[in-house]
Coordinates of C-alpha atoms and ligand atoms in Angstrom, one line a residue:
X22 CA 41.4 -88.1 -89.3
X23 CA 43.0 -91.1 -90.6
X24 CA 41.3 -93.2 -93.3
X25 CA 41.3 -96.7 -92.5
X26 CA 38.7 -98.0 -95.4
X27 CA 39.1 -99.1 -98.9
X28 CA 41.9 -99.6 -100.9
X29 CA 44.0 -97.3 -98.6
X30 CA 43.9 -99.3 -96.1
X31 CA 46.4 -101.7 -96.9
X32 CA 49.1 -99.1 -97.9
X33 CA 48.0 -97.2 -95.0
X34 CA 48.6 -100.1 -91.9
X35 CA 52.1 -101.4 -94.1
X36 CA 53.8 -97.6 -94.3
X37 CA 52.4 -95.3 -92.4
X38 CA 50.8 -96.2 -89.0
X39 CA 53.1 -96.3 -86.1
X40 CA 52.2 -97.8 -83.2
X41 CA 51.2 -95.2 -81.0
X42 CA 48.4 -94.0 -84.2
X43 CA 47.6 -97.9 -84.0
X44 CA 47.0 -97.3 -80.2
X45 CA 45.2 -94.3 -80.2
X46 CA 43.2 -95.4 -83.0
X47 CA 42.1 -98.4 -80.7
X48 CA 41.5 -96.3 -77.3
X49 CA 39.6 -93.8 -79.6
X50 CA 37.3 -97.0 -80.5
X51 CA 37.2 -98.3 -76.8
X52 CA 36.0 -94.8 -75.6
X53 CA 33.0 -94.8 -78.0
X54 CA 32.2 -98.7 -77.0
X55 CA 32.7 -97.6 -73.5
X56 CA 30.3 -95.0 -73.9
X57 CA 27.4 -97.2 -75.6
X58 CA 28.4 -99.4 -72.6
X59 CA 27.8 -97.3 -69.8
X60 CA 31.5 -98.3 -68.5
X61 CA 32.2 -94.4 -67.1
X62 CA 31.6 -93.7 -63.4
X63 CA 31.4 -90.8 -61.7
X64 CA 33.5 -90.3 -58.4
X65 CA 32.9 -87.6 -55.8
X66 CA 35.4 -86.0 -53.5
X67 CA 33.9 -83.8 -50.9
X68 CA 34.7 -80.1 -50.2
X69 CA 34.9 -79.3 -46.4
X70 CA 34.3 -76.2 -45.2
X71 CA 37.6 -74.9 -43.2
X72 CA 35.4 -73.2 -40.4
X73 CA 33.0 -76.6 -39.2
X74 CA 34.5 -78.8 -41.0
X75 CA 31.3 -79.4 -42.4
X76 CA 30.9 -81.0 -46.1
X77 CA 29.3 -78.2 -48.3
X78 CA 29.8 -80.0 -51.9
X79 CA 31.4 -82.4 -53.6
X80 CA 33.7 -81.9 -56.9
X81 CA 32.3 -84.9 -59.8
X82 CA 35.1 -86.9 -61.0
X83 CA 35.1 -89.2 -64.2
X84 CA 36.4 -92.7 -63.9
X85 CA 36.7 -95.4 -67.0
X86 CA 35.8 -98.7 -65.3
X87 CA 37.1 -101.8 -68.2
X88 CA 35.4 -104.9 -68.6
X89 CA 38.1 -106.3 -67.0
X90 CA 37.4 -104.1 -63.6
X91 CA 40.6 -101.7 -64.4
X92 CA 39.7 -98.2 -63.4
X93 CA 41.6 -95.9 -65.8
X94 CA 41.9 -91.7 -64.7
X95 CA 40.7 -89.2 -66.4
X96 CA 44.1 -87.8 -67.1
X97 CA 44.5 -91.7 -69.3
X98 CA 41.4 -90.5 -71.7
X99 CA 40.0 -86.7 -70.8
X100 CA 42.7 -85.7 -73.3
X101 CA 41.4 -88.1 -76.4
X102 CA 37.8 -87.8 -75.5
X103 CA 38.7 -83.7 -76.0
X104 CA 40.2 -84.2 -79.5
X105 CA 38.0 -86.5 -80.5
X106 CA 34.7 -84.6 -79.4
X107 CA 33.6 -87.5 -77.7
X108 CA 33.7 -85.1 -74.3
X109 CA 30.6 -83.7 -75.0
X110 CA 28.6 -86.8 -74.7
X111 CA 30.7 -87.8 -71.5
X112 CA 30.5 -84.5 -70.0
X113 CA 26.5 -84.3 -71.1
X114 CA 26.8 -88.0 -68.8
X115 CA 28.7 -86.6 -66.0
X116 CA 26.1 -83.8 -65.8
X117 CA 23.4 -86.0 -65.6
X118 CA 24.8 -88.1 -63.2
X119 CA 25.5 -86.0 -60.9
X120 CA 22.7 -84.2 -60.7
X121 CA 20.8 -86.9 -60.2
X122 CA 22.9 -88.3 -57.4
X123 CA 23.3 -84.1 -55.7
X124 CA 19.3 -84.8 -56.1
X125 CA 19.0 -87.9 -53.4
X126 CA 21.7 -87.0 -51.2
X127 CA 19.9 -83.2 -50.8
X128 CA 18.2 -85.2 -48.0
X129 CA 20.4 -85.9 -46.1
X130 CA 22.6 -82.3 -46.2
X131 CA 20.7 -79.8 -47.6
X132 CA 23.5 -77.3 -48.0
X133 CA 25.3 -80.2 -50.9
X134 CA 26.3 -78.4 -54.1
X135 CA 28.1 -80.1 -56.9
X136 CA 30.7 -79.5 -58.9
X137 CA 31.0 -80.8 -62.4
X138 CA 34.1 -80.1 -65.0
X139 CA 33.5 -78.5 -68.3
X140 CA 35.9 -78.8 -71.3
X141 CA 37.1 -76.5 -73.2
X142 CA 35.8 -77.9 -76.1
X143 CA 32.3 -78.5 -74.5
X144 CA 32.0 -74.4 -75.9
X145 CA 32.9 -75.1 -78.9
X146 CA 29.0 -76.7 -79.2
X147 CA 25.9 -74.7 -80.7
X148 CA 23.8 -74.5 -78.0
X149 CA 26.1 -76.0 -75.0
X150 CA 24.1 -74.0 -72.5
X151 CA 20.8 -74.6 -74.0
X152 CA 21.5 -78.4 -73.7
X153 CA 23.0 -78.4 -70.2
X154 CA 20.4 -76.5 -68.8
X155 CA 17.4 -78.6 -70.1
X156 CA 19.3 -81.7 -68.6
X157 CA 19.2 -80.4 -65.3
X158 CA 15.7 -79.1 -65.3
X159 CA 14.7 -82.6 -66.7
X160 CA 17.1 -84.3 -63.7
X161 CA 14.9 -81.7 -61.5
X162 CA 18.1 -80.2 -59.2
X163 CA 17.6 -76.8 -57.9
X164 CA 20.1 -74.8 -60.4
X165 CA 21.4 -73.5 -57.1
X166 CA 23.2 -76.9 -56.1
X167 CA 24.9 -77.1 -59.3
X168 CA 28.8 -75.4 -60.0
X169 CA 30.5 -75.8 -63.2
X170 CA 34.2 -76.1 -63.3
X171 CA 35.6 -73.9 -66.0
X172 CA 39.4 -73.5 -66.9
X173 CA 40.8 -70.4 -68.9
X174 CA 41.5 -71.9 -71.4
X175 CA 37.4 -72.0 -72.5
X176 CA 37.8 -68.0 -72.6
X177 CA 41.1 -68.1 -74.8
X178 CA 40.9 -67.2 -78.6
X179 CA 37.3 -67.3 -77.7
X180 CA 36.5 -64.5 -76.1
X181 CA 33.7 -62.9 -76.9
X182 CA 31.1 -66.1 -77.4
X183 CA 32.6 -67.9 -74.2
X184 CA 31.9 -64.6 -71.9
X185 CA 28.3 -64.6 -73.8
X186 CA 27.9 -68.8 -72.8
X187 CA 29.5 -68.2 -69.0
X188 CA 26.8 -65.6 -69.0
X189 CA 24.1 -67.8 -70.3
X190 CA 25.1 -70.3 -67.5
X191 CA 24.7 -67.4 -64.6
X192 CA 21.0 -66.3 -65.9
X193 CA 20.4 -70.0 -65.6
X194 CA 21.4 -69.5 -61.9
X195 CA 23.8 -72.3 -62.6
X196 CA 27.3 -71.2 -60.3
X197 CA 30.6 -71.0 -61.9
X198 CA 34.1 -72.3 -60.7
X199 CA 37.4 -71.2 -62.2
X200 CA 39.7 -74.0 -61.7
X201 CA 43.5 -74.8 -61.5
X202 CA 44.0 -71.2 -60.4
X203 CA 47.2 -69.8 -61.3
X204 CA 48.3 -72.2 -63.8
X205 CA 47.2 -70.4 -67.1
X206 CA 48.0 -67.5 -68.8
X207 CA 47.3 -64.2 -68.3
X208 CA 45.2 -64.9 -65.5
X209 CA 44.1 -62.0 -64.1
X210 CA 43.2 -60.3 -66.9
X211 CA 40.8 -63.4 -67.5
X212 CA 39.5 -63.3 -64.0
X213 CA 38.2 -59.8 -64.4
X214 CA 36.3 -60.6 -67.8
X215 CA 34.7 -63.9 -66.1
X216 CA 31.8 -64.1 -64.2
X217 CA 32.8 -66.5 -61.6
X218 CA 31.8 -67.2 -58.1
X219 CA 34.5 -69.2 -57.0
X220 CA 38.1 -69.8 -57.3
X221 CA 40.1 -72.8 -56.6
X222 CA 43.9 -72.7 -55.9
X223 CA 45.5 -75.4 -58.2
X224 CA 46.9 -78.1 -55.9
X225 CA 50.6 -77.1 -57.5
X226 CA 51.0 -74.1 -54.9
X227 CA 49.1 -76.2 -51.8
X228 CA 51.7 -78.9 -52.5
X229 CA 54.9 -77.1 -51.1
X230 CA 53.0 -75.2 -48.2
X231 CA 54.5 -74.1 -45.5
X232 CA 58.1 -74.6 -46.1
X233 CA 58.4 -73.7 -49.2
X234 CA 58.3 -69.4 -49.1
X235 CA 57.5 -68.8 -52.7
X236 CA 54.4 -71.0 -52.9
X237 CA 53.4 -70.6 -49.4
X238 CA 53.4 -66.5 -50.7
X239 CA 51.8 -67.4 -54.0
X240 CA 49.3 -69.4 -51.7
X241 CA 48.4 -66.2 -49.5
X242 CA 47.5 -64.0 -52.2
X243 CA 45.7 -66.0 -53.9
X244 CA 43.1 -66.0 -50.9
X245 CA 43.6 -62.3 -50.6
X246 CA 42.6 -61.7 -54.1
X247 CA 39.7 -63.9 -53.6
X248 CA 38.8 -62.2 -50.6
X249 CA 39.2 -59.0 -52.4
X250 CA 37.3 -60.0 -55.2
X251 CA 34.5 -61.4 -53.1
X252 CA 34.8 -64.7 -54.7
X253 CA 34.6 -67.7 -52.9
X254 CA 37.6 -70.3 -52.7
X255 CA 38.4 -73.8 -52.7
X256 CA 41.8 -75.1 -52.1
X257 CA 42.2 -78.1 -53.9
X258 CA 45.0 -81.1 -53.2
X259 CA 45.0 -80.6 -49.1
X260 CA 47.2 -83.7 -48.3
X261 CA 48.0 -82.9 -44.6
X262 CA 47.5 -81.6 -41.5
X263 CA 50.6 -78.8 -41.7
X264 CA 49.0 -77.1 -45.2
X265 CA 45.9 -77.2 -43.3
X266 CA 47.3 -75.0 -40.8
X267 CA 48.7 -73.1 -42.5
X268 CA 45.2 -72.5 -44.5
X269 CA 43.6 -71.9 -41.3
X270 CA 45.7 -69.1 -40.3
X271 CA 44.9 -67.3 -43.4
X272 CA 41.4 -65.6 -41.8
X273 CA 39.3 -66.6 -44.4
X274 CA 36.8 -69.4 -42.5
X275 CA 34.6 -69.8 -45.7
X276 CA 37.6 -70.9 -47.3
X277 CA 37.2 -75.1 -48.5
X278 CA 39.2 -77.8 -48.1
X279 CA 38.7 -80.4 -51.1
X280 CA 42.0 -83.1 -50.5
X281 CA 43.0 -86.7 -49.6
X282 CA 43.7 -85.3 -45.9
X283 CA 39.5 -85.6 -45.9
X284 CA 39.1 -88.0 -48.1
X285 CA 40.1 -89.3 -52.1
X286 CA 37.3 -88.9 -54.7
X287 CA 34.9 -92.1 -53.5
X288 CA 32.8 -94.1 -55.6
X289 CA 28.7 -92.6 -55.4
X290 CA 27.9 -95.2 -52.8
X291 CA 31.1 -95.0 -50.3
X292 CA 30.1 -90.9 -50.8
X293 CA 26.4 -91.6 -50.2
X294 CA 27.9 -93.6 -46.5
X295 CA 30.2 -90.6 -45.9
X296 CA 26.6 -88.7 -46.0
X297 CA 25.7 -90.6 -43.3
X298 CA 28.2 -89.8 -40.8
X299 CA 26.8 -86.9 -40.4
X300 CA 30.4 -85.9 -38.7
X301 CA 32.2 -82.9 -39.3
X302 CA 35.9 -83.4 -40.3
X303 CA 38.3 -82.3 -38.0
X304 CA 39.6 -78.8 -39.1
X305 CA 40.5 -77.3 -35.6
X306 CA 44.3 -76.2 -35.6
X307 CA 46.3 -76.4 -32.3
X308 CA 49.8 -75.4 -32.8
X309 CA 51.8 -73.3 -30.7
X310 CA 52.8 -71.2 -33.2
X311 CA 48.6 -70.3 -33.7
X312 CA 48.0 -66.4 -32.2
Ligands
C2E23 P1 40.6 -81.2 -61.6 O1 39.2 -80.8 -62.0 O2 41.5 -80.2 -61.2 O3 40.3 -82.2 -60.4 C1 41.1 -82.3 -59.2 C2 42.0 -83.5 -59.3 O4 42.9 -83.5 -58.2 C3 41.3 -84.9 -59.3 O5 42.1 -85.7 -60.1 C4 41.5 -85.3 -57.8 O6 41.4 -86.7 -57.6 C5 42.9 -84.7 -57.5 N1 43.1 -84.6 -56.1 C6 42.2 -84.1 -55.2 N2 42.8 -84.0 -54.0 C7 44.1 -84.4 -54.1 C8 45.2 -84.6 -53.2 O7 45.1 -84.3 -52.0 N3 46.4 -85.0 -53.7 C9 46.5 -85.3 -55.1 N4 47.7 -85.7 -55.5 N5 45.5 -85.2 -56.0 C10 44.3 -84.7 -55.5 P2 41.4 -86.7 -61.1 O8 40.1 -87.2 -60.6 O9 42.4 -87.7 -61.6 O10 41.0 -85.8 -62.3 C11 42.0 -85.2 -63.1 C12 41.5 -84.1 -64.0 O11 40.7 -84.8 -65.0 C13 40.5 -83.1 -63.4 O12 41.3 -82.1 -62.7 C14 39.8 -82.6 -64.6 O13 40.6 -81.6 -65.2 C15 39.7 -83.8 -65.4 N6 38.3 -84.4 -65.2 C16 37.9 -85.3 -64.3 N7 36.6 -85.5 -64.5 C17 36.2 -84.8 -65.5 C18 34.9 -84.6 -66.2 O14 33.9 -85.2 -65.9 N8 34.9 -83.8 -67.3 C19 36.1 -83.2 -67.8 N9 36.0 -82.4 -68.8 N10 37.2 -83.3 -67.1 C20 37.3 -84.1 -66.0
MG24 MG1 37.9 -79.6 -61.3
MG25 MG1 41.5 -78.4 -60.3
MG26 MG1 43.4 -80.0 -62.8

């Protein structure tokens, strides 16, 4: 960490600090400020089942909301808020938040399970578990309508303690996710030392579905080894109506739908409306091509 105090600090700002330390130094600050502030919100972008068209969950999304009303993505400060550590009071926000939203909204669809990310470095914490667990009891949502969104890369050079923590998180009856399927490393290796329930198909290999061969193949067994691994699946980055399809055709009618063909993430109260509908999304497929 850079030392900014004291007699260094002169030398420090006149020969060594380029701009881009000066700026992360600053959005480092910002981050901590907006966190005293409450400025983070939490989006949700709902998962549709592929057989009713029916939303089952919704997958929580972090937003930075400025004082000036810019919304900044995840993808702007996720990264920082990793280094820094300052994920684990975001993501000990986003966990509360969402559970207490999944809470009111239970009313009105009982089947709604959320979905919130876990970093990486969240395991890096003593008693990660321990705390997320006691924030949900204390929230007071059923452990059953709560996923967590793991990567790989919490089970790399880790092994041994993250297994023991994802393990932790399945006696707590708390669901696990493996996300952006198929971009890590040795993935399948991985997948048979995790205790997941659920895969989702990174949104890289929905993207070029159907014309392009290779990802529409990549695609198809991905949900066959779902299927075979009795896991359930999520296909994440649906944009239109011709991956659908092609989804469909895949005989696998638990599969989910989680894209902007249904809808973008949407702030809690445009989700809370979307509750309201109470209409399924339309997921029947009527090309000729379909047997
Ligand atoms: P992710 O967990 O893989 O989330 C899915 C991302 O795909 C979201 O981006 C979502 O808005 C986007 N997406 C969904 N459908 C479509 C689509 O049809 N087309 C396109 N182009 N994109 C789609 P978002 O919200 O910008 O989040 C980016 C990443 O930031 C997330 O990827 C996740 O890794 C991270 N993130 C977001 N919220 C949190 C959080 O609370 N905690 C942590 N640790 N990471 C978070
Ligand atoms: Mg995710
Ligand atoms: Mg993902
Ligand atoms: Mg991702």
């Amino acid at each position: 960490r850079a030392k900014i105090e004291g007699k260094n600090r002169y030398q420090f700002f006149t020969k060594g600090m380029n701009s881009k330390v000066i700026h992360r130094l600053s959005l480092e600050n910002r981050l901590r400020v907006a966190l005293d502030r409450e400025e983070f919100l939490v989006y949700y972008q709902p998962k549709v089942s592929i057989g009713s068209g029916e939303i089952l969950g919704m997958e929580a999304l972090i937003r930075w909301q400025t004082t000036d009303g810019q919304v900044i993505s995840p993808l702007d400060f996720v990264p920082l808020a990793e280094e820094t550590g300052l994920i684990v009071p975001i993501g000990e926000y986003v966990l509360r938040k969402a559970c207490v939203d999944t809470g009111k909204w239970l009313e009105k669809n009982k089947k709604l399970s959320v979905s919130v990310n876990l970093s990486a470095r969240q395991f890096m914490e003593k008693d990660l578990v321990g705390t997320l667990v006691a924030i949900v009891h204390e929230v007071g949502l059923p452990v059953a309508h709560l996923e967590l969104e793991i990567t790989e890369s919490v089970v790399m050079g880790n092994e041994q303690t993250a297994i023991k923590q994802l393990l932790e998180f399945k006696e707590a009856g708390i669901r696990l996710a493996l996300d952006d399927f198929g971009t890590g490393y040795s993935s399948l290796q991985y997948l048979r030392m995790m205790p997941i329930d659920t895969l989702k198909i990174d949104r890289s290999f929905i993207k070029d579905i159907p014309d392009n061969k290779d990802s529409s193949s990549i695609a198809t067994t991905i949900i066959s080894l779902a299927q075979a691994l009795n896991l359930e699946l999520v296909a994440e980055g649906v944009e239109n109506r011709a991956q659908l399809e092609f989804l469909s055709l895949q005989n696998s009618k638990d599969m989910q739908i989680q894209g902007y063909l249904f809808s973008p993430p949407l702030p809690d109260a445009a989700f809370s409306e979307l509750l309201n509908l109470n209409c399924p999304y339309d997921v029947v497929v009527s090309s000729p091509g379909r047997e």
